[in-house]
Structures are given as C-alpha cells and as structure tokens.
Amino acid sequence: MRRLPEVLVIWVPLLLSAGHVVVFTAWTTWMSFTPSTLMPASGWVGLRNYTSVLATRNWKIAFDNLLLFGAGFVVLTTLVGLILAILLDQRIRGENVLRSIFLYPMAVSFVVTGTVWSWLLNPGIGIQKLMNDLGWTTFRFDWLIDRDMAIWTIVLAAIWQASGFAMALLLAGLRSVEGDLIKAAQIDGAGPARIYLRVILPALWPIVISVLVILLQFAIKTFDLVRALTGGGPGLATQLPALVVYDFMFQRGQIGRGSAAAVLMLLTLLGVLLPYAAWKYVQRRRAANA
Amino acid sequence: MAALVIRDVNKRFGPVDVLQGINLEIGSGEFTVLVGPSGCGKSTLLNIIAGLEKQTSGSVEIDGRAVNDVPPRDRDIAMVFQSYALYPSMTVRQNITFGMECRNVPRAERDAAVARVSHLLQIEPLLNRKPGQLSGGQRQRVAMGRALVRDPKLFLFDEPLSNLDAKLRVEMRMEIKQLHQRIHSTMVYVTHDQIEAMTMATRIAVMHHGLVQQFADPETVYNRPANLFVARFMGAPPMNTLPARLVAAGSGVNAVVGTGDEQVVLPLPPEMAGFAGREVILGLRPECIAEERRRFGEDVEPLMVEAPVVMTEPTGAETVVLLVLGGERVLGRLSPDVRLRPGERGRFSLDMRRACLFDPKTETLIG
Amino acid sequence: MREVPFTWTRGLVYIVVVLLAAAYLVPLVVVVLNSLRSAQEIAQTSMIGWPKTWAFGNYAEAWGSFCIAQTCTGIQPFMLNSMIITLPATVLSTLLGAVAGYAISLWRFRGDGWIFGLVTLGVFLPEQMRLIPWTIVLRDVGLSNTLAGLVMIHTIQGMSFTTLFCRNYYLSIPQELMKAARIDGAGFFRIFWRIVLPLSPPILIVTVIWQFTGIWNEFLYGVTLTTGTQQPITAALIALSAAIADAPQHGVQSAAVMVAALPTLLVYVFGGRYFVRGLTAGAVK
C-alpha cells in the first residue's frame, strides 16, 4: 500500500545505517580470523590473532589501565556530577551561567582537552613551574611523567570534560522527583540532608545507572584524549585498548591482530551493555506488570 | 437505508479476542452510543469503523458501500477524539481546514466552510489562535468544528467529553445533542459514561468482553436490561439485584428473598405467574424503593416493607438510602425531607410493576 | 520562585560552587591568556600567567601562516575542511534520523523493532570495529582521502544517534493526532511536514548540537582516512603539536586551539540551555 518515495526515504537510510553496523561488525570479526597484515587478506588462522594479542605486554597493560581508568573515571565523574547537580539544585542565583561553565568542556574536542591539560600538567611549563616560580620551590606535581601516576592525569582531564554531562542528566533527574514526595518527607519532619539521602537519591537510581553505563562506554572507547595528552606514555603507562588497536592496524600493519583487538574491545563493551540491557528489560517488565 | 452496517466483525490482538462477532445496523440520522467499561472493545470498534485499525474478519459498510479496504480519508467520515487531537502548530482556522487542504479544495470554498462552521459553533473569535491558547471547552468546540466542516456521511466520537470538568461536560453534552437534532447526521459515539449514553442516544449498544450485550433504545436498555451486566452497568445507582425464589400465591406469584427472620415476601405482577417455582435474580431499580408515603400511580396499591437502614447519602435532590431487604443490601431513592438515621428501621414503599427477572445461570432477562 | 533566606549553609554552597566554577574555567582562561602571550614570555615563566605585552599576532600566524607538516598555511584550510565535513553531515544525519524516527515511532511497519534495534546499536559500536571496513568502502566508491567520504561516514553513522533520539521524542506525540491527520487525508510526508516537524525543534536542537560537536571534534577517522591538506582541524592540531615539539610555540598553538574550539563553544553557549532540556526529553525512555 505504501508508495515508492516513502519506501525509499524510510528504508534506504535505515538499511544503510543498520546495515553498516551488522556488516562492518561481521567484517572486522572475520578479519580477526585471517592472516591480514598491511592489507586485508583471506585465509583462516583460527584464534591465533587473539592469542598473540592477548600475549602482548602492550595489550595486558592497556587492559589493566582500562580497568583502573574506567573505574576511577566512571565513579569520580558520577560523584562530581552528582555533587554539582545537588549544588545547582539549591535554587541558587546564576544557575544558567554556572551550568554553562560546568558543561562547556563537553563542547571541546578531546584533542583540545588533551593538549591543554598536557600543558597544565607538564612540570616544566605548567602548574608545578608556576608554583616553583612563585617561591614554593619544593612543590611537585609531575604525574604526567610519573609512570605510576600518569593514568590519573587522564582521569583528571576526563572528569573535567565529562562531569558536566553527568551533572546535566542528574540535575534533570533531581528536578523530576515528584514534589508531593518531598512535601510528604518535609511533613514527616525530615531535614534537607535526610530528604536527599532517603527520598531523592533512591528515586534517582535509574538515572545514576544510566549515567554510569554511558560513562563506562566512553571509557572503553577513549582514544583521542590519550593521544593528545600523553600519547600512551610515559612508556606504556597510559596505554589503552583503543590505542592498541590503532597501533596494530596503522603503525605495525597488522590488520588481523588489530581486528582481534577491536573485537576484544567490543566484547568488553558488551560485558557492560548486556547486563545493562537485561536490567532495563527486567525493569520494564516489572513496570508493565505493576 | 442503513447508514452503517457492521457484520460479524472480529478483532484479535495476539491471543486476545477484543471483538467477537459484532453485528450492528445503524439507520440514517441515528445517534448511536457504544457504551461499556474500559477494555470492552468499544474504542477498537470505533477505530475499525474509521478504518484506523483493520478487523480480523467481518465487514463494515458505510452508506451501502463496503469500506473494508478503503483508507480512512476516503470513508467520508469525521472523528472527534478524547484528547481533541488538535494540531498544536496550526491555528484554529488551519486545524479546521487541514482536511480540505489535503484534498486540494480551493481557498474560497475553504473560507466559506470555516465561516459556516465557526458561526454554528460560535468560535469566530478563536480562529487565529493556536490550540495551546484555548481552554478545554474551546478546544472541544474546535474539534467539533473540524468534524462538522467535512459534512461527512458519518460522525464518530471517541469519548469526546471525558477530559472536561463536570460542569462543562454537561453543557457540551447538551450542545452535541442539540447539534444532532439540528443537522440530523448519523453519529456513533463511544463513552464509558452511562449517563451520556442515556441522555444522548437514540439507540445504545452496551458492550462488554468484546460482545454487544444489548442494542436498543435507552428506555428499553434502562427498564428491560437484556442481562445482569447491563442491569448493573446502566443507571446510577445501579439496579438492585437479589436472589429470590418464586412461589405461587393464588393466581399470582410472590418473590421470596432471604430466609428465617429476615425473609421478605414481595408480590410480583400477575403476568409473571408462569415463573412460579423457579430460582431467579430479582432486579429492582433504586427509584422503585421510596419513602413510606410515596405512591407510584393513582390506582396502584403500593407494597409496604419494613427494613433496617445501614447508611444514607443525601445528594440534595434526593437521599439515597442503603437498607437491608431479606438479608441483601439494596439501595432506595427517597425524598430528601425524609430523615432516617443509620440503625433505624424504616418503612418503605415499593413499586413491583417494574421488577425484572433474570436467570441465575445464564444471567439473561427472562421476565 | 520563592526567595530563599540567607543562611550559613547557603553561603557555603555559594562559596563551593563558585570555587568549582573557577576551577572548571582554568583551562579556558589559560588558553585564552597564552594565545595572547609571546613564545619567549611563556618560555621564561610558565603556561600560566598574565600577558605582559599583548601578542595578538599569534592569531594571525595560527590562522594563516604557521607551518604544519611542511605546509605553511596555518589552520585556515583545516578549519574550512572541518566546516565542509561538519555542516552537511549534521544536516543530513539530522533530517534522515528525524524521518526514520518518525516512521518508526508513529507509523510502525513490519520489522521496525528489529531495524531500530540495529540502528541504535550503532551508537555503541566502537569506531575501531568500522575503521578498516570504511577504508575499503571509501576506496571502492572512489572517495578515499576526500571530504565527501567523511561526510558520507558521519551521515550514516550519525543516523544511529539522531534516529534514536527523534524516535524517543516522537513517542510522546499522541497517536490520536496521527489518527486525526489520517482521517483528514494527510499522507506520510504531509503529516511529517505539517504536523511532526513543527513539533520537533526541541529534539532537533539536541541532535544538531550533538552531531555538530561530535563531527567537528572527531579525530580518529580524520587522522586515518585523510592525509595532508584533506585533514580536519582535530588531526591538524595533533600534527601541529608534533611540529612544535622541538621549537615550542605555545602562544601560536594556544591561538590555534582557541580557534579550533570556538565553533563548538559558540554552539554550546547559544544552544546549551535547549540542549540540556531536550537531552532529557529524548534520552529518558
């Protein structure tokens, strides 16, 4: 019954969009089982690419770093975002301006963020230099070149960039808590702190979980920021899986292994998204049955 | 000729039978109300008539033409929705003429149609406003205007008054009824409000569980409900229904309600004598139970009973009294000047001529 | 809004919030100030300081004559590249996503749930899974190392987000409105054009801002799928960092960073409020 122009406008873009997801996933997965090097090649090497990627020091460190970075970034960003949201929720003057200030880092590219923070954190020209020049000669802030602490510079810059986003979502959540609920708690004699802890935050859980998941998938995909801030160094101290993939594919010309590493990235991502999807599904079922 | 014929219409959603074998024949100029509780299938039936949903089987004819495969725009119908469904970004004028715009009607003709309808509904001052700037009642009028301007074979209303407050609802109810009396179009009106059904309809189709329980004029539906569902659904407060044994008494018959000390014997009209010996459900409208001094007709000897009062609900115009009759709770409608207190025993006058008898198993009306 | 009386806790809230805001502004202030300081001045002190002499020339140099990887044209051609990529890709992905979201949410058709699920998965699929396939596809359609190639990629990928958000937003349009329009005789395109699109600004602002910033800031595709003069500004900034690693030119570099960040910053300053409002309308479902 539907006419041709409608069919074209609906289906062609949708099929391209959905198709590229399916086909490219299958394609890269297939390449991860081939002996592709500089160019994609046919052939079958089984799991060899995977075993060799998993055996490299590069990948192991990158994955450990991801766990540390992911946990630090996600937890701290959500916490900072929540604090900002609660502060802005106090009916303060200039809320619009303040919200813009906390949100503007999100507008900036990771490349810019990384570059600017690399200056600030560089002990030779940044904050440490400033403090030393001001007379505090023993002041040290050299995480950027410290193998153990370098990963936290990434966390710091990433929090600066993403906490405004977390704040925006959480603030909307805070504001959507039913007014009657808060009035009821006030009549029950609860003070502001208790109202937040016992009434508002519990109602906020679904949004907090969503924020955690969104941030976690940011973390797994993080690439540009590290490229611009530390380049993965010093040594391999800030290496992350996304950089390993790039390294295999374009620096070493090992497309097969790079693809295997990309698939491993995807699997990590699914490890986060599938439980989330399941949780969402259960929630929706419960809401439907209630 | 029938303006709308619905033949054996069925509708399934997965495993659920929403409509089961619906048959209705609606004459030209009739105001038919489909009434029933939510989930009874009345809105689905209306959507099928409009062509917005497709029936699983069966056929719909509008003005003698089968329209089963005709899209809504070509069915020559107009519809008024519960939420009014006014296009938020268009002015009132554009809302009313959007259908004509879709059919490429010349501008002069559109303007004339708007003038006619806006005069009829007195919405001329609103024509250049957006729906967001209108009150509920005004939106309702515009929605009516959008339907009227089409001059269709069939008007469909999907609970159009249920978003209005009580006072406005009564006003609009009367206006729609007057409108129907003026333009004599065929209208199908869906509501869950039995008062709307009673006051507006020329015929009522009471629906429940995807079936038409009764399709008749309001008086019949009210006085001779086809089954217990209709008896309890129509009327507020609803019909009293009491289990009773029918016992022959001379040439007549008595209904015996309750046992032992609570037993009450109610003589029934002589034409029900044939049912003597049966167990039935006795149906009695609340207005058939009144204060002691009430007479239900010049030559009618009222039946007097004494019963304890459980609760009273004064409404101003009358007082609804909950009393116990033969161990069953029943409602009566008393004159407001009668003061009875809970716990008291009172004497009541009963009108048994309007009693209905239902079969306890099939729940259908037998006498 | 009710006036809230001053208390010590409220005073504390103000102090904390202002301090935090100042901290968030530090990187921006540092870049702006450095973009106006000369290289020698920065080298003598640190990256953090007030300009002694205002070096406005940094901007002219960054824009038009600074050398990046042997080409001494400044960032101007790369800014132009980014514009040529970002504007069409933003408009196209938003429009296609709006139509797709409209079809999925308000018309329903066979297979809509499946196709929607797959399109949405595109929001999460890492770019690394698509890099090599895109390289090959671009080569096969003859768009290797072209801006048009990046427009195509960002349009197709961007639809994942725009479709998701538009669909979620359109779900709140009542079905009765659709029924009324169908009875009035309006078809697919007329309903979209006359009824749905006029209701769409809140969500279109979100998708436009999201797509614009996302595509403008994109780096990975820019650096792998284009080279030399075809690269977008993000890739050029990284090349610039590498170019001046030996001879620090932080003043010019700051000016370049500032110019590169300006379009998206402006978009946020002017659209941010609508963005936050619409984000929650489209996201929470």
mmCIF file of C-alpha atoms in Angstrom, chain A residues 2-3 5-6 9-11 13-18 20-22 24-25 27-29 31 39-40 80 83-84 87-88 90-93 96 98-99 101-109 111-112 115-117 119-120 125-127 129-130 133 159-160 163-165 168-169 172 217-218 221 223-224 227-228 242 245-246 249-250 255 259 262-263 265-266 269 273 280 284, chain C residues 1-4 10 13-14 16-17 20-21 23-28 30-31 43-48 96 99-100 103-104 107-110 115 118-119 121-134 136-137 139 156-157 159-160 163 188-189 210 213 217-220 223-224 234 237-238 241 250 253-254 257 261 264-265 268 272-273 275-276 279-280 285:
data_model
loop_
_atom_site.group_PDB
_atom_site.id
_atom_site.type_symbol
_atom_site.label_atom_id
_atom_site.label_comp_id
_atom_site.label_asym_id
_atom_site.label_seq_id
_atom_site.Cartn_x
_atom_site.Cartn_y
_atom_site.Cartn_z
ATOM 1 C CA ARG A 2 2.903 2.315 0.717
ATOM 2 C CA ARG A 3 4.183 4.379 -2.186
ATOM 3 C CA PRO A 5 9.054 7.696 -2.357
ATOM 4 C CA GLU A 6 8.080 6.768 1.186
ATOM 5 C CA VAL A 9 13.068 7.665 2.225
ATOM 6 C CA ILE A 10 12.341 5.247 5.052
ATOM 7 C CA TRP A 11 14.242 2.186 4.020
ATOM 8 C CA PRO A 13 18.821 5.340 5.057
ATOM 9 C CA LEU A 14 17.662 2.847 7.658
ATOM 10 C CA LEU A 15 19.161 -0.070 5.779
ATOM 11 C CA LEU A 16 22.430 1.796 5.254
ATOM 12 C CA SER A 17 22.579 2.685 8.920
ATOM 13 C CA ALA A 18 21.568 -0.694 10.304
ATOM 14 C CA HIS A 20 26.796 -0.824 8.257
ATOM 15 C CA VAL A 21 26.525 -1.881 11.892
ATOM 16 C CA VAL A 22 25.884 -5.512 11.008
ATOM 17 C CA PHE A 24 31.124 -3.974 9.497
ATOM 18 C CA THR A 25 30.925 -5.916 12.747
ATOM 19 C CA TRP A 27 33.630 -7.929 8.501
ATOM 20 C CA THR A 28 36.044 -6.904 11.240
ATOM 21 C CA THR A 29 35.265 -10.071 13.159
ATOM 22 C CA MET A 31 39.307 -10.201 9.518
ATOM 23 C CA MET A 39 46.007 -5.254 3.524
ATOM 24 C CA PRO A 40 43.027 -7.457 4.344
ATOM 25 C CA VAL A 80 31.462 15.035 40.887
ATOM 26 C CA ILE A 83 27.743 16.999 43.751
ATOM 27 C CA LEU A 84 27.463 19.656 41.050
ATOM 28 C CA LEU A 87 24.698 22.215 44.468
ATOM 29 C CA LEU A 88 22.888 23.647 41.464
ATOM 30 C CA GLN A 90 19.735 24.660 45.756
ATOM 31 C CA ARG A 91 17.860 27.385 43.876
ATOM 32 C CA ILE A 92 20.991 29.474 43.606
ATOM 33 C CA ARG A 93 21.311 32.644 41.626
ATOM 34 C CA ASN A 96 22.230 29.197 33.993
ATOM 35 C CA LEU A 98 27.104 28.143 36.324
ATOM 36 C CA ARG A 99 25.550 25.277 34.402
ATOM 37 C CA ILE A 101 30.504 26.753 32.919
ATOM 38 C CA PHE A 102 30.338 23.142 34.098
ATOM 39 C CA LEU A 103 29.044 21.984 30.735
ATOM 40 C CA TYR A 104 31.357 23.820 28.349
ATOM 41 C CA PRO A 105 34.219 21.277 28.499
ATOM 42 C CA MET A 106 31.861 18.856 26.784
ATOM 43 C CA ALA A 107 31.765 21.104 23.743
ATOM 44 C CA VAL A 108 35.504 20.880 23.320
ATOM 45 C CA SER A 109 37.198 18.047 21.492
ATOM 46 C CA VAL A 111 42.208 16.695 21.267
ATOM 47 C CA VAL A 112 41.886 20.213 22.664
ATOM 48 C CA THR A 115 46.541 19.397 24.578
ATOM 49 C CA VAL A 116 45.590 21.985 27.181
ATOM 50 C CA TRP A 117 45.867 19.606 30.101
ATOM 51 C CA TRP A 119 50.441 21.948 29.263
ATOM 52 C CA LEU A 120 48.973 22.422 32.707
ATOM 53 C CA ILE A 125 55.790 24.597 31.950
ATOM 54 C CA GLY A 126 52.577 24.019 33.914
ATOM 55 C CA ILE A 127 51.260 24.224 37.425
ATOM 56 C CA LYS A 129 56.535 25.560 37.240
ATOM 57 C CA LEU A 130 54.132 28.288 38.320
ATOM 58 C CA ASP A 133 58.339 30.406 40.261
ATOM 59 C CA ILE A 159 36.465 14.142 34.679
ATOM 60 C CA TRP A 160 36.849 17.781 33.732
ATOM 61 C CA SER A 163 31.296 15.699 34.698
ATOM 62 C CA GLY A 164 29.122 18.485 33.275
ATOM 63 C CA PHE A 165 27.299 15.929 31.168
ATOM 64 C CA ALA A 168 23.022 17.738 33.379
ATOM 65 C CA LEU A 169 21.407 14.300 33.378
ATOM 66 C CA ALA A 172 17.171 16.719 35.321
ATOM 67 C CA GLN A 217 31.290 3.020 27.346
ATOM 68 C CA PHE A 218 33.032 6.393 26.923
ATOM 69 C CA LYS A 221 36.318 3.898 23.654
ATOM 70 C CA PHE A 223 41.357 7.279 22.320
ATOM 71 C CA ASP A 224 41.792 10.928 21.312
ATOM 72 C CA ARG A 227 46.687 10.556 22.063
ATOM 73 C CA ALA A 228 46.720 14.284 22.781
ATOM 74 C CA ALA A 242 41.694 1.691 21.667
ATOM 75 C CA VAL A 245 44.016 -1.378 18.082
ATOM 76 C CA TYR A 246 45.242 1.715 16.275
ATOM 77 C CA MET A 249 46.311 -1.551 12.421
ATOM 78 C CA PHE A 250 48.221 1.552 11.344
ATOM 79 C CA ILE A 255 45.222 -5.689 10.452
ATOM 80 C CA SER A 259 40.860 -6.538 14.291
ATOM 81 C CA ALA A 262 38.960 -4.395 18.215
ATOM 82 C CA VAL A 263 36.723 -7.425 18.725
ATOM 83 C CA MET A 265 37.170 -4.136 22.806
ATOM 84 C CA LEU A 266 33.668 -4.836 21.554
ATOM 85 C CA LEU A 269 31.762 -3.192 25.805
ATOM 86 C CA LEU A 273 25.959 -3.171 27.876
ATOM 87 C CA LYS A 280 16.450 -2.367 31.704
ATOM 88 C CA ARG A 284 10.341 -2.520 32.065
ATOM 89 C CA MET C 1 10.265 31.150 42.686
ATOM 90 C CA ARG C 2 10.240 31.822 46.412
ATOM 91 C CA GLU C 3 13.029 33.973 47.853
ATOM 92 C CA VAL C 4 15.294 31.787 49.930
ATOM 93 C CA ARG C 10 23.651 28.604 51.731
ATOM 94 C CA VAL C 13 27.028 26.400 48.920
ATOM 95 C CA TYR C 14 27.781 29.616 47.042
ATOM 96 C CA VAL C 16 31.873 25.916 46.955
ATOM 97 C CA VAL C 17 30.022 26.350 43.693
ATOM 98 C CA LEU C 20 34.354 24.815 41.445
ATOM 99 C CA ALA C 21 33.263 27.024 38.568
ATOM 100 C CA ALA C 23 38.444 25.551 38.624
ATOM 101 C CA TYR C 24 36.451 24.464 35.557
ATOM 102 C CA LEU C 25 37.324 27.727 33.859
ATOM 103 C CA VAL C 26 41.082 27.444 34.453
ATOM 104 C CA PRO C 27 41.939 25.596 31.215
ATOM 105 C CA LEU C 28 39.911 28.049 29.123
ATOM 106 C CA VAL C 30 44.937 29.621 30.427
ATOM 107 C CA VAL C 31 44.452 29.061 26.707
ATOM 108 C CA ALA C 43 59.260 30.115 27.911
ATOM 109 C CA GLN C 44 60.638 32.422 30.584
ATOM 110 C CA THR C 45 57.800 31.849 33.034
ATOM 111 C CA SER C 46 55.148 29.126 32.704
ATOM 112 C CA MET C 47 51.973 28.425 30.790
ATOM 113 C CA ILE C 48 50.032 30.215 33.485
ATOM 114 C CA LEU C 96 17.311 11.378 7.819
ATOM 115 C CA VAL C 99 12.256 10.903 9.126
ATOM 116 C CA ALA C 100 13.398 7.471 10.280
ATOM 117 C CA ALA C 103 8.438 6.359 10.601
ATOM 118 C CA ILE C 104 9.441 4.021 13.426
ATOM 119 C CA TRP C 107 3.775 4.618 11.623
ATOM 120 C CA ARG C 108 5.036 1.260 12.724
ATOM 121 C CA PHE C 109 5.834 -1.152 9.951
ATOM 122 C CA ARG C 110 6.871 -4.743 9.673
ATOM 123 C CA ILE C 115 15.769 -2.304 12.339
ATOM 124 C CA LEU C 118 20.274 -2.463 14.910
ATOM 125 C CA VAL C 119 20.423 1.257 14.149
ATOM 126 C CA LEU C 121 23.484 -0.485 18.324
ATOM 127 C CA GLY C 122 25.468 1.831 16.074
ATOM 128 C CA VAL C 123 25.568 4.335 18.928
ATOM 129 C CA PHE C 124 27.656 1.914 20.953
ATOM 130 C CA LEU C 125 29.735 0.158 18.298
ATOM 131 C CA PRO C 126 33.376 1.267 18.731
ATOM 132 C CA GLU C 127 34.883 3.146 15.794
ATOM 133 C CA GLN C 128 37.732 0.645 15.769
ATOM 134 C CA MET C 129 35.304 -2.019 14.521
ATOM 135 C CA ARG C 130 34.476 0.100 11.484
ATOM 136 C CA LEU C 131 37.825 1.628 10.576
ATOM 137 C CA ILE C 132 39.145 -0.948 8.136
ATOM 138 C CA PRO C 133 35.717 -1.571 6.505
ATOM 139 C CA TRP C 134 35.257 2.177 5.970
ATOM 140 C CA ILE C 136 37.858 -0.303 1.969
ATOM 141 C CA VAL C 137 34.371 1.071 1.239
ATOM 142 C CA ARG C 139 38.362 3.112 -1.746
ATOM 143 C CA ILE C 156 25.433 7.130 8.038
ATOM 144 C CA GLN C 157 26.926 6.707 11.498
ATOM 145 C CA MET C 159 21.823 8.401 11.958
ATOM 146 C CA SER C 160 22.199 5.972 14.850
ATOM 147 C CA THR C 163 17.145 8.159 14.869
ATOM 148 C CA PHE C 188 3.260 10.184 5.256
ATOM 149 C CA PHE C 189 5.112 13.264 4.052
ATOM 150 C CA TRP C 210 25.258 16.684 19.331
ATOM 151 C CA THR C 213 30.111 18.921 18.156
ATOM 152 C CA ASN C 217 35.583 17.093 17.334
ATOM 153 C CA GLU C 218 36.041 13.716 15.675
ATOM 154 C CA PHE C 219 39.680 12.708 15.389
ATOM 155 C CA LEU C 220 40.186 9.005 14.644
ATOM 156 C CA VAL C 223 43.607 11.070 11.071
ATOM 157 C CA THR C 224 43.318 7.607 9.493
ATOM 158 C CA THR C 234 41.491 17.910 15.008
ATOM 159 C CA LEU C 237 46.083 20.167 15.827
ATOM 160 C CA ILE C 238 47.842 16.913 16.648
ATOM 161 C CA SER C 241 51.692 19.659 18.395
ATOM 162 C CA HIS C 250 52.871 27.785 22.785
ATOM 163 C CA GLN C 253 49.475 26.878 19.444
ATOM 164 C CA SER C 254 47.096 28.294 22.042
ATOM 165 C CA VAL C 257 43.483 25.595 19.879
ATOM 166 C CA ALA C 261 37.387 25.070 19.784
ATOM 167 C CA THR C 264 31.571 24.184 19.197
ATOM 168 C CA LEU C 265 31.932 26.515 22.171
ATOM 169 C CA TYR C 268 27.064 25.378 23.339
ATOM 170 C CA GLY C 272 23.247 24.810 25.706
ATOM 171 C CA ARG C 273 20.079 25.548 27.590
ATOM 172 C CA PHE C 275 20.353 21.087 24.719
ATOM 173 C CA VAL C 276 20.045 20.146 28.387
ATOM 174 C CA LEU C 279 18.554 15.809 26.053
ATOM 175 C CA THR C 280 16.436 14.608 28.911
ATOM 176 C CA LYS C 285 12.883 6.295 27.777
#
